[in-house]
Amino acid sequence: AMFAATAATIVSGAVAERVKLSTFMIFSTILVALGYTIAGSWHWGGGWLGGLGGGDAAFYDFAGSTVVHGFGGAAALACVIILGPRKGKYTSEGIKPILGHSMPLAAIGVFLLFFGWFGFNGGSVLSANPGPLGLVFTTTALAAAAGAVTSIFTSIFVLKKPDLSMALNGILAGLVSITAGADSVSPWAAVLMGAIGGVIVVFSILFFDKIKIDDPVGAISVHGTCGIWGTLAVAIFGGANFMSQLIGVVAVYIFAFVFSFVIFFILKLIMGVRVSEEEESEGLDIAEHGAPAYNIT
């Protein structure tokens, strides 16, 4: 149930600040009830991906780098393409940063996610056996730390500053990168997987901005792009079959993208998916909830 909810919450970050609440709630319900259920059953519960190739050649995704995070990332990409960028994000003078209201709160949020990931990955052991559980906790923590460090150094190299938002996404990138193989790779492999994920996420965020895909929190890059890396990395560091991993990635990503694109497009035709320009300007807290988030006089 938590994995299913995660698939929807990934999308919520990518469509933030301009999506209609009512439309998104309906979309989320359909995505979780039908889309995630179908793709998830391909891997878990005796589905065709779980038995792909048989034995050691089967698709392997321990806690959902592809089946959860990749699914959510691909769904988010479809929705963002239909929704379009925030007003004023891409101008004739170039890309205009639209800053979050509180980076300290964003940092707290990421650390809450980091903490929760021990349940996300650790809970996937499905037992309290200290051996497997200890390995998963260790690989999860190391990958997150490595992703943070490499994203910081990458942002220094590319952006000339240790960008905080990139560092926070680096932590999440490391976590997504290890999720598929947290129980099957060594601690040092986890460091490498997380470190590479931390580099990938910086370039992915910059790439999507360059092609004018407006993703306010970097969800497509963190979950979608790093989900691909994390799943394929199990073949490199964990002994899984590379072709099976690749087939699983392609199948889930295409299904999630097409399913989400069709559903979101139908909702656009029926009830619209985006708030008005005036509502977007004054803020969705007022337009959608009837009250400002802050009492500023």
CSV table of C-alpha atoms in Angstrom, one decimal:
chain,number,residue,atom,x,y,z
A,1,ALA,CA,0.0,0.0,0.0
A,2,MET,CA,2.8,2.4,0.8
A,3,PHE,CA,4.6,1.6,-2.5
A,4,ALA,CA,1.4,2.3,-4.4
A,5,ALA,CA,1.0,5.6,-2.6
A,6,THR,CA,4.6,6.5,-3.4
A,7,ALA,CA,4.0,6.1,-7.1
A,8,ALA,CA,1.4,8.9,-6.9
A,9,THR,CA,3.3,11.2,-4.6
A,10,ILE,CA,6.2,11.1,-7.0
A,11,VAL,CA,3.9,12.6,-9.6
A,12,SER,CA,2.7,15.3,-7.2
A,13,GLY,CA,6.1,16.9,-6.9
A,14,ALA,CA,6.5,17.2,-10.7
A,15,VAL,CA,3.1,18.9,-11.2
A,16,ALA,CA,3.3,21.2,-8.2
A,17,GLU,CA,2.2,24.8,-8.3
A,18,ARG,CA,-0.1,24.5,-11.4
A,19,VAL,CA,-2.2,21.4,-11.3
A,20,LYS,CA,-5.9,21.3,-10.3
A,21,LEU,CA,-6.3,19.5,-7.0
A,22,SER,CA,-9.6,17.9,-8.0
A,23,THR,CA,-8.1,16.5,-11.3
A,24,PHE,CA,-5.0,15.3,-9.6
A,25,MET,CA,-6.9,13.5,-6.9
A,26,ILE,CA,-8.9,11.6,-9.6
A,27,PHE,CA,-5.8,10.9,-11.5
A,28,SER,CA,-3.9,9.6,-8.4
A,29,THR,CA,-6.8,7.3,-7.6
A,30,ILE,CA,-6.8,5.8,-11.1
A,31,LEU,CA,-3.0,5.6,-11.2
A,32,VAL,CA,-2.8,3.7,-7.9
A,33,ALA,CA,-5.9,1.5,-8.3
A,34,LEU,CA,-5.2,0.4,-11.9
A,35,GLY,CA,-1.8,1.5,-13.2
A,36,TYR,CA,0.5,0.7,-10.3
A,37,THR,CA,-1.5,-2.5,-9.6
A,38,ILE,CA,-0.9,-3.8,-13.1
A,39,ALA,CA,2.8,-3.0,-13.3
A,40,GLY,CA,3.4,-4.1,-9.8
A,41,SER,CA,1.8,-7.5,-10.5
A,42,TRP,CA,4.2,-8.0,-13.4
A,43,HIS,CA,7.1,-8.3,-10.8
A,44,TRP,CA,5.5,-9.2,-7.5
A,45,GLY,CA,3.0,-11.9,-6.9
A,46,GLY,CA,4.2,-14.3,-9.6
A,47,GLY,CA,4.0,-12.0,-12.6
A,48,TRP,CA,5.8,-12.4,-15.9
A,49,LEU,CA,8.8,-10.2,-15.0
A,50,GLY,CA,9.4,-12.2,-11.8
A,51,GLY,CA,9.7,-15.3,-13.9
A,52,LEU,CA,11.5,-13.8,-16.8
A,53,GLY,CA,14.2,-16.1,-18.0
A,54,GLY,CA,13.8,-18.3,-15.0
A,55,GLY,CA,16.1,-18.7,-11.9
A,56,ASP,CA,19.0,-16.3,-11.8
A,57,ALA,CA,18.0,-14.8,-15.2
A,58,ALA,CA,14.8,-13.3,-13.8
A,59,PHE,CA,14.2,-9.6,-13.4
A,60,TYR,CA,15.3,-8.4,-10.0
A,61,ASP,CA,14.0,-5.3,-8.2
A,62,PHE,CA,14.2,-5.8,-4.5
A,63,ALA,CA,12.1,-2.8,-3.3
A,64,GLY,CA,11.1,-1.0,-6.5
A,65,SER,CA,13.8,1.1,-8.2
A,66,THR,CA,11.7,0.5,-11.4
A,67,VAL,CA,8.4,-0.9,-10.2
A,68,VAL,CA,7.8,2.0,-7.8
A,69,HIS,CA,10.2,4.8,-8.5
A,70,GLY,CA,10.6,4.3,-12.2
A,71,PHE,CA,6.9,3.9,-12.5
A,72,GLY,CA,6.3,7.2,-10.7
A,73,GLY,CA,9.0,9.0,-12.7
A,74,ALA,CA,7.6,7.9,-16.0
A,75,ALA,CA,4.1,8.8,-15.0
A,76,ALA,CA,5.3,12.2,-13.8
A,77,LEU,CA,7.0,12.9,-17.2
A,78,ALA,CA,3.7,12.1,-19.0
A,79,CYS,CA,1.8,14.5,-16.8
A,80,VAL,CA,4.3,17.3,-17.0
A,81,ILE,CA,4.3,17.1,-20.8
A,82,ILE,CA,0.5,17.6,-20.9
A,83,LEU,CA,0.5,20.2,-18.1
A,84,GLY,CA,3.2,22.4,-19.4
A,85,PRO,CA,5.7,24.6,-17.4
A,86,ARG,CA,4.9,27.1,-14.7
A,87,LYS,CA,4.3,30.6,-15.9
A,88,GLY,CA,7.5,32.6,-16.3
A,89,LYS,CA,9.8,29.6,-15.9
A,90,TYR,CA,11.2,29.7,-19.4
A,91,THR,CA,11.6,33.1,-20.9
A,92,SER,CA,13.2,34.6,-24.0
A,93,GLU,CA,16.1,35.6,-21.7
A,94,GLY,CA,16.5,32.0,-20.5
A,95,ILE,CA,15.5,29.9,-17.6
A,96,LYS,CA,14.1,31.8,-14.6
A,97,PRO,CA,14.6,30.0,-11.3
A,98,ILE,CA,11.4,29.8,-9.2
A,99,LEU,CA,12.7,29.3,-5.7
A,100,GLY,CA,11.0,27.3,-3.0
A,101,HIS,CA,9.9,29.3,0.0
A,102,SER,CA,12.1,27.5,2.6
A,103,MET,CA,15.2,25.4,1.9
A,104,PRO,CA,15.6,24.5,5.6
A,105,LEU,CA,12.2,22.9,5.5
A,106,ALA,CA,13.1,21.2,2.2
A,107,ALA,CA,16.2,19.7,3.9
A,108,ILE,CA,14.1,18.5,6.8
A,109,GLY,CA,11.7,16.9,4.3
A,110,VAL,CA,14.5,15.0,2.6
A,111,PHE,CA,15.9,13.8,5.9
A,112,LEU,CA,12.4,12.5,6.8
A,113,LEU,CA,12.4,10.6,3.5
A,114,PHE,CA,15.9,9.3,4.2
A,115,PHE,CA,14.6,8.0,7.6
A,116,GLY,CA,11.5,6.5,6.0
A,117,TRP,CA,13.7,4.7,3.4
A,118,PHE,CA,14.9,2.3,6.1
A,119,GLY,CA,11.2,1.2,6.3
A,120,PHE,CA,10.9,1.3,2.5
A,121,ASN,CA,13.9,-1.0,2.0
A,122,GLY,CA,14.2,-2.6,5.4
A,123,GLY,CA,10.6,-3.5,5.4
A,124,SER,CA,11.0,-5.3,2.1
A,125,VAL,CA,13.1,-7.9,3.8
A,126,LEU,CA,9.7,-9.1,5.3
A,127,SER,CA,11.3,-10.4,8.4
A,128,ALA,CA,13.3,-9.2,11.4
A,129,ASN,CA,16.3,-11.5,10.6
A,130,PRO,CA,19.3,-9.3,11.7
A,131,GLY,CA,21.6,-10.6,8.9
A,132,PRO,CA,19.6,-9.6,5.8
A,133,LEU,CA,18.0,-6.6,7.6
A,134,GLY,CA,21.5,-5.3,8.7
A,135,LEU,CA,22.8,-5.5,5.2
A,136,VAL,CA,19.8,-3.6,3.7
A,137,PHE,CA,20.1,-0.9,6.4
A,138,THR,CA,23.9,-0.6,5.7
A,139,THR,CA,23.6,-0.4,1.9
A,140,THR,CA,20.7,2.0,2.1
A,141,ALA,CA,22.6,4.5,4.4
A,142,LEU,CA,25.9,4.3,2.4
A,143,ALA,CA,24.2,4.8,-1.0
A,144,ALA,CA,22.4,7.9,0.3
A,145,ALA,CA,25.5,9.4,1.8
A,146,ALA,CA,27.6,8.7,-1.3
A,147,GLY,CA,24.8,10.3,-3.5
A,148,ALA,CA,24.9,13.4,-1.3
A,149,VAL,CA,28.7,13.8,-1.6
A,150,THR,CA,29.0,13.3,-5.3
A,151,SER,CA,26.0,15.5,-6.1
A,152,ILE,CA,27.7,18.3,-4.1
A,153,PHE,CA,31.0,18.0,-5.9
A,154,THR,CA,29.2,17.7,-9.3
A,155,SER,CA,27.2,20.9,-8.6
A,156,ILE,CA,30.5,22.6,-7.6
A,157,PHE,CA,32.0,21.5,-10.9
A,158,VAL,CA,29.0,22.3,-13.1
A,159,LEU,CA,27.3,25.2,-11.3
A,160,LYS,CA,30.4,26.6,-9.5
A,161,LYS,CA,28.5,26.4,-6.1
A,162,PRO,CA,27.6,23.5,-3.8
A,163,ASP,CA,23.9,23.8,-4.6
A,164,LEU,CA,21.7,22.7,-1.7
A,165,SER,CA,18.8,21.5,-3.8
A,166,MET,CA,21.2,19.3,-5.9
A,167,ALA,CA,22.7,17.9,-2.6
A,168,LEU,CA,19.2,17.1,-1.3
A,169,ASN,CA,18.3,15.4,-4.6
A,170,GLY,CA,21.6,13.6,-4.5
A,171,ILE,CA,20.6,12.0,-1.2
A,172,LEU,CA,17.4,10.8,-2.8
A,173,ALA,CA,19.2,9.7,-6.0
A,174,GLY,CA,21.5,7.5,-3.9
A,175,LEU,CA,18.5,6.0,-2.2
A,176,VAL,CA,16.6,5.3,-5.4
A,177,SER,CA,19.8,3.9,-6.9
A,178,ILE,CA,20.2,1.3,-4.2
A,179,THR,CA,16.5,0.3,-3.8
A,180,ALA,CA,16.6,-2.4,-6.5
A,181,GLY,CA,19.6,-4.2,-5.1
A,182,ALA,CA,19.8,-3.2,-1.4
A,183,ASP,CA,19.7,-6.9,-0.3
A,184,SER,CA,22.1,-8.3,-2.9
A,185,VAL,CA,25.1,-6.0,-3.2
A,186,SER,CA,28.1,-5.4,-0.9
A,187,PRO,CA,28.5,-2.2,1.1
A,188,TRP,CA,31.2,-0.9,-1.2
A,189,ALA,CA,29.0,-1.6,-4.2
A,190,ALA,CA,26.3,0.4,-2.6
A,191,VAL,CA,28.7,3.3,-2.2
A,192,LEU,CA,29.5,3.2,-5.9
A,193,MET,CA,25.8,2.8,-6.9
A,194,GLY,CA,24.8,5.8,-4.8
A,195,ALA,CA,27.8,7.9,-5.9
A,196,ILE,CA,27.0,7.4,-9.6
A,197,GLY,CA,23.4,8.2,-8.9
A,198,GLY,CA,24.4,11.4,-7.3
A,199,VAL,CA,26.3,12.5,-10.4
A,200,ILE,CA,23.5,11.3,-12.8
A,201,VAL,CA,20.8,13.3,-11.0
A,202,VAL,CA,22.5,16.6,-11.4
A,203,PHE,CA,22.9,16.2,-15.2
A,204,SER,CA,19.4,14.8,-15.5
A,205,ILE,CA,17.9,17.8,-13.8
A,206,LEU,CA,19.8,20.2,-16.0
A,207,PHE,CA,18.9,18.2,-19.1
A,208,PHE,CA,15.1,18.3,-18.4
A,209,ASP,CA,15.4,22.1,-17.7
A,210,LYS,CA,17.2,22.5,-21.0
A,211,ILE,CA,14.4,20.8,-23.0
A,212,LYS,CA,11.8,22.9,-21.0
A,213,ILE,CA,10.3,20.0,-19.0
A,214,ASP,CA,9.4,21.9,-15.8
A,215,ASP,CA,9.8,19.6,-12.8
A,216,PRO,CA,9.8,21.8,-9.6
A,217,VAL,CA,11.4,19.2,-7.3
A,218,GLY,CA,13.4,17.1,-9.7
A,219,ALA,CA,11.1,14.1,-9.3
A,220,ILE,CA,11.5,12.8,-12.8
A,221,SER,CA,15.3,12.8,-12.5
A,222,VAL,CA,15.5,11.4,-9.0
A,223,HIS,CA,12.9,8.6,-9.4
A,224,GLY,CA,12.8,8.1,-13.2
A,225,THR,CA,16.4,8.5,-14.3
A,226,CYS,CA,18.0,7.1,-11.2
A,227,GLY,CA,15.5,4.3,-11.2
A,228,ILE,CA,16.9,3.1,-14.5
A,229,TRP,CA,20.4,3.3,-13.2
A,230,GLY,CA,19.6,1.5,-9.9
A,231,THR,CA,17.8,-1.3,-11.7
A,232,LEU,CA,20.6,-1.9,-14.3
A,233,ALA,CA,23.2,-1.5,-11.6
A,234,VAL,CA,22.0,-4.8,-9.9
A,235,ALA,CA,23.2,-6.6,-13.0
A,236,ILE,CA,26.6,-4.9,-12.6
A,237,PHE,CA,27.1,-5.3,-8.8
A,238,GLY,CA,24.5,-7.8,-7.8
A,239,GLY,CA,24.7,-10.6,-10.4
A,240,ALA,CA,21.3,-10.1,-12.0
A,241,ASN,CA,20.8,-10.7,-15.7
A,242,PHE,CA,21.4,-7.4,-17.6
A,243,MET,CA,18.9,-8.2,-20.4
A,244,SER,CA,16.2,-9.1,-17.9
A,245,GLN,CA,16.8,-5.9,-16.0
A,246,LEU,CA,16.6,-3.9,-19.3
A,247,ILE,CA,13.4,-5.6,-20.4
A,248,GLY,CA,11.8,-4.8,-17.0
A,249,VAL,CA,12.8,-1.2,-17.2
A,250,VAL,CA,11.5,-0.7,-20.7
A,251,ALA,CA,8.2,-2.5,-20.0
A,252,VAL,CA,7.4,-0.7,-16.8
A,253,TYR,CA,8.5,2.8,-18.1
A,254,ILE,CA,6.6,2.5,-21.3
A,255,PHE,CA,3.5,1.2,-19.6
A,256,ALA,CA,3.6,3.9,-16.9
A,257,PHE,CA,4.1,6.7,-19.4
A,258,VAL,CA,1.4,5.6,-21.9
A,259,PHE,CA,-1.1,4.8,-19.2
A,260,SER,CA,-0.6,8.1,-17.4
A,261,PHE,CA,-0.5,10.1,-20.6
A,262,VAL,CA,-3.9,8.7,-21.7
A,263,ILE,CA,-5.6,9.1,-18.4
A,264,PHE,CA,-4.3,12.6,-17.8
A,265,PHE,CA,-5.2,13.7,-21.3
A,266,ILE,CA,-8.7,12.4,-21.0
A,267,LEU,CA,-9.1,14.3,-17.7
A,268,LYS,CA,-7.7,17.4,-19.5
A,269,LEU,CA,-10.5,17.1,-22.1
A,270,ILE,CA,-13.2,16.4,-19.5
A,271,MET,CA,-12.4,18.8,-16.6
A,272,GLY,CA,-9.1,20.5,-17.3
A,273,VAL,CA,-5.8,19.8,-15.5
A,274,ARG,CA,-4.4,23.2,-14.9
A,275,VAL,CA,-5.5,26.2,-12.8
A,276,SER,CA,-6.0,29.6,-14.4
A,277,GLU,CA,-3.1,32.0,-14.9
A,278,GLU,CA,-4.6,34.2,-12.1
A,279,GLU,CA,-4.9,31.3,-9.7
A,280,GLU,CA,-1.3,30.2,-10.4
A,281,SER,CA,-0.1,33.8,-9.8
A,282,GLU,CA,-1.9,34.2,-6.5
A,283,GLY,CA,-0.9,30.7,-5.3
A,284,LEU,CA,-2.7,27.4,-5.1
A,285,ASP,CA,-3.1,27.6,-1.4
A,286,ILE,CA,-5.7,30.4,-1.9
A,287,ALA,CA,-7.2,29.2,-5.2
A,288,GLU,CA,-7.6,25.5,-4.2
A,289,HIS,CA,-8.0,25.7,-0.4
A,290,GLY,CA,-9.4,29.2,0.2
A,291,ALA,CA,-6.7,30.3,2.7
A,292,PRO,CA,-3.1,31.5,2.5
A,293,ALA,CA,-0.4,29.3,3.7
A,294,TYR,CA,1.2,32.2,5.5
A,295,ASN,CA,-0.2,35.2,7.3
A,296,ILE,CA,2.1,37.9,6.0
A,297,THR,CA,1.1,41.5,6.6
